Amino acid sequence: MKLGWPVEIAGTGAYLPERVVTNDEMAQYVDTSHDWIVQRTGIHERRRAGPGESTVTMAKHASEAALADAGVTPDEIDLIVVATITPDYQLPATACLLQAELGCRWVPAYDMAAACSGYVWALIQAAQYVVNDLAQNVLVVGAEYLTTITDMQDRGTCILFGDAAGAAVIRRSQVADRRMLAGQWGADGYRSMLINIPGGGAKEPASHRTVDERLHFMHMKGREVYKFAVTQMHSILVDTCAEAGVSVDDLKLVVPHQSNLRIIESACKRAGVPMEKVVVNINRYGNSSAASCAVGLHEARQEGRIQEGDLVIMVAFGAGLTWGSLLMRV
Ligand code: COA
């Protein structure tokens, strides 16, 4: 989609739990090794939320940092969207809990369940309220407590995931050139079951049996997801640039979803993007789903990797299967 919307990221924030889980620690739970994990995924360690922490508390920390960065107070927020697949409760929405935690007004607050694409989708969706003057300042959050839905007995998944939160405040651009230039969002529901949590929902309500059979954890067909991811990440990267009428060479920074270093390297290499232009933090945080691009964007801003006028693209994919991209001139 060609967008051309005069919407800017006014501020960003992130929160990473203190507790570091190394690959050697993972090898105490399942039959794996540091070398296997590094070679196949690029992950060295990930974070795990601890006592007293939850998706909402992580979202709150990240949001407060984003608000401070944007110079916006909680009562100036007009809409809150939280991308998450690990809400604190089935209901109410995490965004409603966050609204109260931050001390915002009674503004609309809802969750977006698009898995790892959720943050990009939430940005695209939230920006429409800004463009249409239905909201001035929107808080967009990606927050995940993935280790609560990760089966620590399944070596095919447990090594991948970590906990984190990232946030951004978006508003109408204060500088003419800052724009959301193009974006994509899509889903292939025909392949929904490649990543799913079979139990605990309306189809298989929680019972002793669903717990005994570990159906309340995430199940994934890793190899098939891998193939989808490499192809899709490459094509949305290239297609989004084409829709905006910019060359891939002109990109200053690519902020990809951190799912597997090999997926990122393969997609970027095929698109002709050198790795020095790519944000990589999977070595430190693993895959934090909806928080992944949010944290990546925040860290890139903090490290001074993004300057006025740069072209920055986020690319993500995840359960659903879903995908999303957003190309901005910042
Ligand atoms: N440690 C050691 N061996 C492992 C392992 C682990 N943690 N996990 C799997 N293996 C084994 C498998 O059992 C298999 O053994 P077998 O050949 O005896 O059956 C072998 O390694 C190869 O398994 P495979 O699934 O083909 O490995 P892979 O190279 O595809 O890597 C993933 C597995 C999960 C790392 C990879 O498929 C992946 O990253 N997929 C995408 C996942 C993703 O991005 N998900 C999130 C979407 S947002």
Coordinates of C-alpha atoms and ligand atoms in Angstrom, one line a residue:
M1 CA 0.0 0.0 0.0
K2 CA 1.3 3.4 -0.9
L3 CA 0.5 5.6 2.2
G4 CA 2.2 9.0 2.1
W5 CA 0.7 9.8 5.5
P6 CA 2.1 12.8 7.4
V7 CA 2.6 10.8 10.6
E8 CA 5.8 10.6 12.7
I9 CA 7.2 8.6 15.6
A10 CA 7.5 11.2 18.3
G11 CA 9.1 9.0 20.9
T12 CA 10.1 5.4 21.7
G13 CA 10.8 3.3 24.7
A14 CA 11.6 -0.3 25.6
Y15 CA 11.8 -2.5 28.6
L16 CA 13.8 -5.7 29.0
P17 CA 13.5 -7.8 32.1
E18 CA 16.8 -8.1 34.0
R19 CA 16.9 -11.9 34.2
V20 CA 19.2 -13.3 31.4
V21 CA 18.7 -16.9 30.3
T22 CA 21.8 -18.2 28.6
N23 CA 21.9 -21.1 26.1
D24 CA 23.9 -23.1 28.6
E25 CA 20.9 -22.7 31.0
M26 CA 18.5 -23.8 28.3
A27 CA 20.7 -26.9 27.9
Q28 CA 19.8 -27.8 31.4
Y29 CA 16.1 -28.1 30.5
V30 CA 16.3 -29.8 27.0
D31 CA 18.7 -31.7 24.9
T32 CA 20.5 -28.8 23.1
S33 CA 23.8 -26.9 23.2
H34 CA 25.0 -23.3 23.0
D35 CA 26.7 -24.1 19.7
W36 CA 23.6 -25.6 18.1
I37 CA 21.4 -22.7 19.1
V38 CA 23.9 -20.1 17.9
Q39 CA 24.5 -21.8 14.6
R40 CA 20.8 -22.4 13.8
T41 CA 19.3 -19.2 15.2
G42 CA 22.0 -16.6 16.2
I43 CA 20.6 -16.5 19.7
H44 CA 23.1 -16.3 22.6
E45 CA 20.7 -15.4 25.4
R46 CA 17.2 -14.1 26.0
R47 CA 15.3 -12.4 28.8
R48 CA 12.7 -13.8 31.2
A49 CA 10.3 -11.7 33.2
G50 CA 10.4 -12.4 36.9
P51 CA 8.2 -12.2 40.0
G52 CA 6.0 -9.1 40.1
E53 CA 6.4 -8.6 36.3
S54 CA 3.7 -9.1 33.7
T55 CA 2.9 -8.0 30.2
V56 CA 1.3 -4.9 31.6
T57 CA 4.2 -4.0 33.9
M58 CA 6.6 -4.4 31.0
A59 CA 4.3 -2.4 28.7
K60 CA 4.1 0.3 31.4
H61 CA 7.8 0.7 31.6
A62 CA 8.2 0.9 27.8
S63 CA 5.3 3.3 27.5
E64 CA 6.6 5.7 30.2
A65 CA 9.9 5.9 28.4
A66 CA 8.2 6.5 25.1
L67 CA 6.0 9.2 26.6
A68 CA 9.0 10.9 28.2
D69 CA 10.9 10.7 24.9
A70 CA 8.0 12.3 23.0
G71 CA 7.4 15.0 25.7
V72 CA 3.8 13.9 26.0
T73 CA 2.0 13.4 29.3
P74 CA -0.4 10.4 29.8
D75 CA -3.5 12.7 29.7
E76 CA -2.5 13.8 26.2
I77 CA -2.8 10.3 24.8
D78 CA -6.0 9.8 22.7
L79 CA -5.8 6.1 21.9
I80 CA -3.8 3.1 23.1
V81 CA -3.2 0.0 21.0
V82 CA -1.2 -2.9 22.5
A83 CA 0.0 -5.6 20.2
T84 CA 0.4 -8.9 22.2
I85 CA -0.4 -12.6 22.2
T86 CA 0.4 -12.9 25.9
P87 CA -2.2 -10.6 27.5
D88 CA -2.2 -10.7 31.3
Y89 CA -5.8 -11.9 31.2
Q90 CA -8.2 -13.3 28.5
L91 CA -10.1 -10.3 29.4
P92 CA -9.9 -7.3 30.0
A93 CA -7.6 -6.2 27.2
T94 CA -4.0 -5.4 28.2
A95 CA -4.5 -1.9 26.7
C96 CA -7.3 -1.1 29.2
L97 CA -5.1 -2.2 32.1
L98 CA -2.2 -0.2 30.7
Q99 CA -4.5 2.9 30.4
A100 CA -5.2 2.8 34.1
E101 CA -1.6 2.0 35.1
L102 CA -0.4 5.0 33.1
G103 CA -3.1 7.4 34.4
C104 CA -4.5 8.2 31.0
R105 CA -8.0 9.6 30.3
W106 CA -10.9 7.2 29.4
V107 CA -9.6 7.0 25.8
P108 CA -10.2 3.9 23.6
A109 CA -7.7 1.1 24.4
Y110 CA -7.6 -2.2 22.7
D111 CA -5.3 -5.2 21.9
M112 CA -4.1 -6.3 18.5
A113 CA -3.5 -10.0 18.1
A114 CA -1.4 -10.4 15.0
A115 CA 1.5 -12.2 16.8
C116 CA 5.0 -11.0 15.6
S117 CA 3.5 -8.7 13.0
G118 CA 1.3 -7.0 15.7
Y119 CA 3.4 -4.0 16.3
V120 CA 3.7 -3.1 12.6
W121 CA 0.0 -3.7 12.1
A122 CA -0.8 -1.5 15.2
L123 CA 1.3 1.3 13.8
I124 CA -0.4 1.2 10.5
Q125 CA -3.8 1.0 12.0
A126 CA -3.2 3.7 14.6
A127 CA -1.7 6.1 12.0
Q128 CA -5.1 6.1 10.3
Y129 CA -6.7 7.7 13.3
V130 CA -4.0 10.4 13.3
V131 CA -4.3 11.1 9.5
N132 CA -8.1 11.4 9.9
D133 CA -7.8 13.8 12.9
L134 CA -9.5 11.3 15.2
A135 CA -6.5 11.2 17.5
Q136 CA -3.5 13.5 18.1
N137 CA -1.2 11.3 20.1
V138 CA -1.5 7.5 19.9
L139 CA 0.5 5.1 22.2
V140 CA 1.4 2.0 20.3
V141 CA 2.9 -0.9 22.3
G142 CA 4.3 -4.3 21.6
A143 CA 4.6 -6.3 24.8
E144 CA 5.1 -10.0 25.3
Y145 CA 5.6 -12.4 28.2
L146 CA 6.3 -15.3 25.8
T147 CA 8.0 -17.5 28.3
T148 CA 4.6 -18.1 29.9
I149 CA 3.4 -19.9 26.7
T150 CA 6.7 -21.6 25.9
D151 CA 7.0 -25.3 26.6
M152 CA 10.4 -25.7 28.4
Q153 CA 10.3 -29.4 27.4
D154 CA 10.1 -28.6 23.6
R155 CA 13.6 -27.9 22.3
G156 CA 12.2 -26.9 18.9
T157 CA 10.6 -23.8 20.5
C158 CA 11.8 -23.1 24.0
I159 CA 15.3 -21.8 22.8
L160 CA 13.7 -19.2 20.6
F161 CA 11.6 -17.0 22.8
G162 CA 12.1 -14.2 25.3
D163 CA 10.2 -11.5 27.1
A164 CA 10.2 -7.7 26.3
A165 CA 8.2 -4.6 25.6
G166 CA 8.6 -1.7 23.3
A167 CA 6.5 1.4 22.7
A168 CA 6.1 4.4 20.5
V169 CA 4.0 7.6 20.5
I170 CA 2.9 8.6 17.1
R171 CA 1.4 12.0 16.0
R172 CA 0.9 14.2 12.9
S173 CA 4.3 15.1 11.5
Q174 CA 5.8 18.3 12.8
V175 CA 8.2 18.4 9.9
A176 CA 6.8 18.2 6.3
D177 CA 9.1 15.4 5.0
R178 CA 8.5 13.0 7.8
R179 CA 6.0 10.5 6.4
M180 CA 4.8 6.9 6.6
L181 CA 5.5 6.2 2.9
A182 CA 4.3 2.7 2.3
G183 CA 3.3 -0.5 4.2
Q184 CA 2.0 -3.9 3.8
W185 CA -0.2 -6.1 6.0
G186 CA -1.6 -9.4 5.1
A187 CA -2.4 -12.9 6.4
D188 CA -2.5 -16.4 5.1
G189 CA -5.1 -18.1 7.3
Y190 CA -4.8 -21.3 5.3
R191 CA -1.6 -21.9 7.2
S192 CA -2.9 -20.9 10.6
M193 CA -1.9 -24.1 12.3
L194 CA 1.8 -23.8 11.6
I195 CA 2.1 -21.9 14.9
N196 CA -0.7 -22.2 17.4
I197 CA -1.7 -22.7 21.0
P198 CA -4.2 -25.6 20.8
G199 CA -5.7 -25.5 24.3
G200 CA -7.2 -22.9 26.5
G201 CA -9.4 -21.2 23.9
A202 CA -13.0 -21.7 23.0
K203 CA -12.3 -24.7 20.9
E204 CA -10.4 -26.6 23.6
P205 CA -11.3 -24.9 26.9
A206 CA -8.7 -25.3 29.6
S207 CA -9.1 -28.6 31.4
H208 CA -6.9 -31.1 33.3
R209 CA -6.5 -32.9 30.0
T210 CA -5.3 -29.8 28.0
V211 CA -2.8 -29.0 30.7
D212 CA -1.6 -32.7 30.9
E213 CA -1.2 -32.7 27.2
R214 CA 0.7 -29.4 27.3
L215 CA -1.8 -27.9 24.8
H216 CA -1.7 -24.5 26.5
F217 CA 1.8 -24.0 25.1
M218 CA 2.9 -22.7 21.7
H219 CA 3.3 -25.4 19.1
M220 CA 5.2 -24.7 15.9
K221 CA 6.3 -26.4 12.7
G222 CA 9.6 -24.7 12.7
R223 CA 11.0 -25.8 9.3
E224 CA 7.8 -24.8 7.4
V225 CA 7.7 -21.4 9.2
Y226 CA 11.3 -20.9 8.3
K227 CA 10.7 -21.3 4.6
F228 CA 7.7 -19.0 4.7
A229 CA 9.6 -16.4 6.6
V230 CA 12.6 -16.2 4.3
T231 CA 10.5 -15.7 1.2
Q232 CA 7.9 -13.4 2.8
M233 CA 10.5 -11.1 4.6
H234 CA 12.3 -10.6 1.3
S235 CA 9.3 -9.9 -0.8
I236 CA 7.6 -7.4 1.6
L237 CA 10.9 -5.6 2.0
V238 CA 11.4 -5.2 -1.8
D239 CA 7.7 -4.6 -2.6
T240 CA 7.2 -2.0 0.0
C241 CA 10.1 0.0 -1.3
A242 CA 8.7 -0.3 -4.8
E243 CA 5.3 0.9 -3.7
A244 CA 6.9 4.0 -2.1
G245 CA 9.0 4.6 -5.3
V246 CA 12.3 4.3 -3.4
S247 CA 15.3 2.1 -4.1
V248 CA 16.3 -0.6 -1.6
D249 CA 19.8 1.0 -1.8
D250 CA 18.4 4.2 -0.4
L251 CA 17.3 2.5 2.9
K252 CA 19.2 3.7 5.9
L253 CA 18.0 1.0 8.2
V254 CA 16.1 -2.2 8.2
V255 CA 14.4 -3.1 11.4
P256 CA 13.4 -6.8 10.9
H257 CA 11.4 -9.0 13.3
Q258 CA 14.0 -10.9 15.3
S259 CA 13.0 -14.5 14.7
N260 CA 16.2 -16.2 13.5
L261 CA 19.4 -14.6 12.3
R262 CA 19.6 -16.9 9.3
I263 CA 16.1 -15.7 8.2
I264 CA 17.2 -12.1 8.5
E265 CA 20.5 -12.6 6.8
S266 CA 19.0 -14.6 3.9
A267 CA 16.2 -12.2 3.2
C268 CA 18.4 -9.1 3.4
K269 CA 21.1 -10.6 1.3
R270 CA 18.6 -11.5 -1.4
A271 CA 17.2 -8.0 -1.3
G272 CA 20.7 -6.5 -1.6
V273 CA 20.8 -4.9 1.9
P274 CA 24.2 -5.1 3.6
M275 CA 24.0 -6.3 7.2
E276 CA 25.5 -3.1 8.6
K277 CA 22.1 -1.5 7.6
V278 CA 20.2 -4.1 9.6
V279 CA 19.2 -4.0 13.2
V280 CA 20.1 -7.2 15.0
N281 CA 19.6 -7.9 18.6
I282 CA 18.3 -11.5 18.5
N283 CA 21.7 -12.5 20.0
R284 CA 20.7 -10.8 23.2
Y285 CA 16.9 -11.0 23.3
G286 CA 15.8 -14.0 21.1
N287 CA 12.4 -13.6 19.6
S288 CA 10.0 -11.4 21.5
S289 CA 7.2 -11.4 19.0
A290 CA 5.2 -8.1 19.0
A291 CA 7.9 -6.4 21.1
S292 CA 10.7 -7.3 18.6
C293 CA 10.4 -4.5 16.1
A294 CA 9.4 -2.0 18.8
V295 CA 12.6 -2.7 20.8
G296 CA 14.7 -2.8 17.6
L297 CA 13.5 0.6 16.5
H298 CA 14.0 2.1 20.0
E299 CA 17.5 0.8 20.3
A300 CA 18.4 2.1 16.8
R301 CA 17.2 5.5 17.7
Q302 CA 19.1 5.5 21.0
E303 CA 22.3 4.4 19.3
G304 CA 22.0 7.3 16.8
R305 CA 21.6 5.0 13.9
I306 CA 18.6 7.0 12.6
Q307 CA 19.0 10.6 11.5
E308 CA 16.5 13.2 10.3
G309 CA 15.3 12.4 6.8
D310 CA 16.5 8.7 6.8
L311 CA 14.4 6.0 5.2
V312 CA 13.7 3.3 7.7
I313 CA 11.7 0.1 7.1
M314 CA 10.3 -2.4 9.6
V315 CA 9.5 -5.9 8.3
A316 CA 7.8 -8.6 10.3
F317 CA 6.0 -11.9 10.0
G318 CA 4.4 -14.3 12.5
A319 CA 1.6 -16.6 13.5
G320 CA -1.5 -16.3 11.6
L321 CA 0.4 -16.5 9.3
T322 CA 0.7 -12.8 9.2
W323 CA 3.1 -10.3 7.8
G324 CA 3.6 -6.5 7.9
S325 CA 6.0 -3.8 6.8
L326 CA 6.2 0.0 7.3
L327 CA 8.5 2.3 5.4
M328 CA 9.0 5.7 6.9
R329 CA 11.0 8.8 6.2
V330 CA 11.8 9.9 9.8
Ligands
COA1 N1 18.9 -28.3 19.9 C1 19.4 -29.4 19.2 N2 18.7 -30.0 18.2 C2 17.5 -29.5 17.8 C3 16.9 -28.4 18.5 C4 17.7 -27.8 19.6 N3 17.2 -26.7 20.3 N4 15.7 -28.1 17.9 C5 15.5 -29.0 17.0 N5 16.6 -29.8 16.9 C6 16.9 -30.9 16.0 C7 15.6 -31.5 15.5 O1 15.0 -32.5 16.4 C8 16.1 -32.2 14.2 O2 16.6 -33.4 14.6 P1 16.4 -34.7 13.6 O3 17.0 -34.4 12.3 O4 17.1 -35.8 14.3 O5 14.9 -34.9 13.5 C9 17.2 -31.3 13.8 O6 17.6 -30.5 14.9 C10 16.8 -30.4 12.6 O7 15.6 -29.8 12.9 P2 14.9 -28.6 12.1 O8 13.6 -28.3 12.7 O9 15.0 -28.9 10.7 O10 16.0 -27.5 12.5 P3 16.1 -26.1 11.8 O11 17.5 -25.9 11.2 O12 14.9 -25.8 10.9 O13 16.0 -25.1 13.1 C11 14.4 -23.7 14.1 C12 14.9 -25.2 13.9 C13 13.2 -23.8 14.9 C14 15.5 -23.0 14.7 C15 14.1 -23.1 12.7 O14 13.3 -24.0 12.0 C16 13.4 -21.8 12.7 O15 14.0 -20.8 13.2 N6 12.2 -21.7 12.2 C17 11.4 -20.5 12.2 C18 10.8 -20.3 13.5 C19 10.3 -18.9 13.7 O16 10.7 -18.0 13.2 N7 9.2 -18.9 14.5 C20 8.6 -17.7 14.9 C21 7.8 -17.1 13.8 S1 7.5 -15.4 14.3

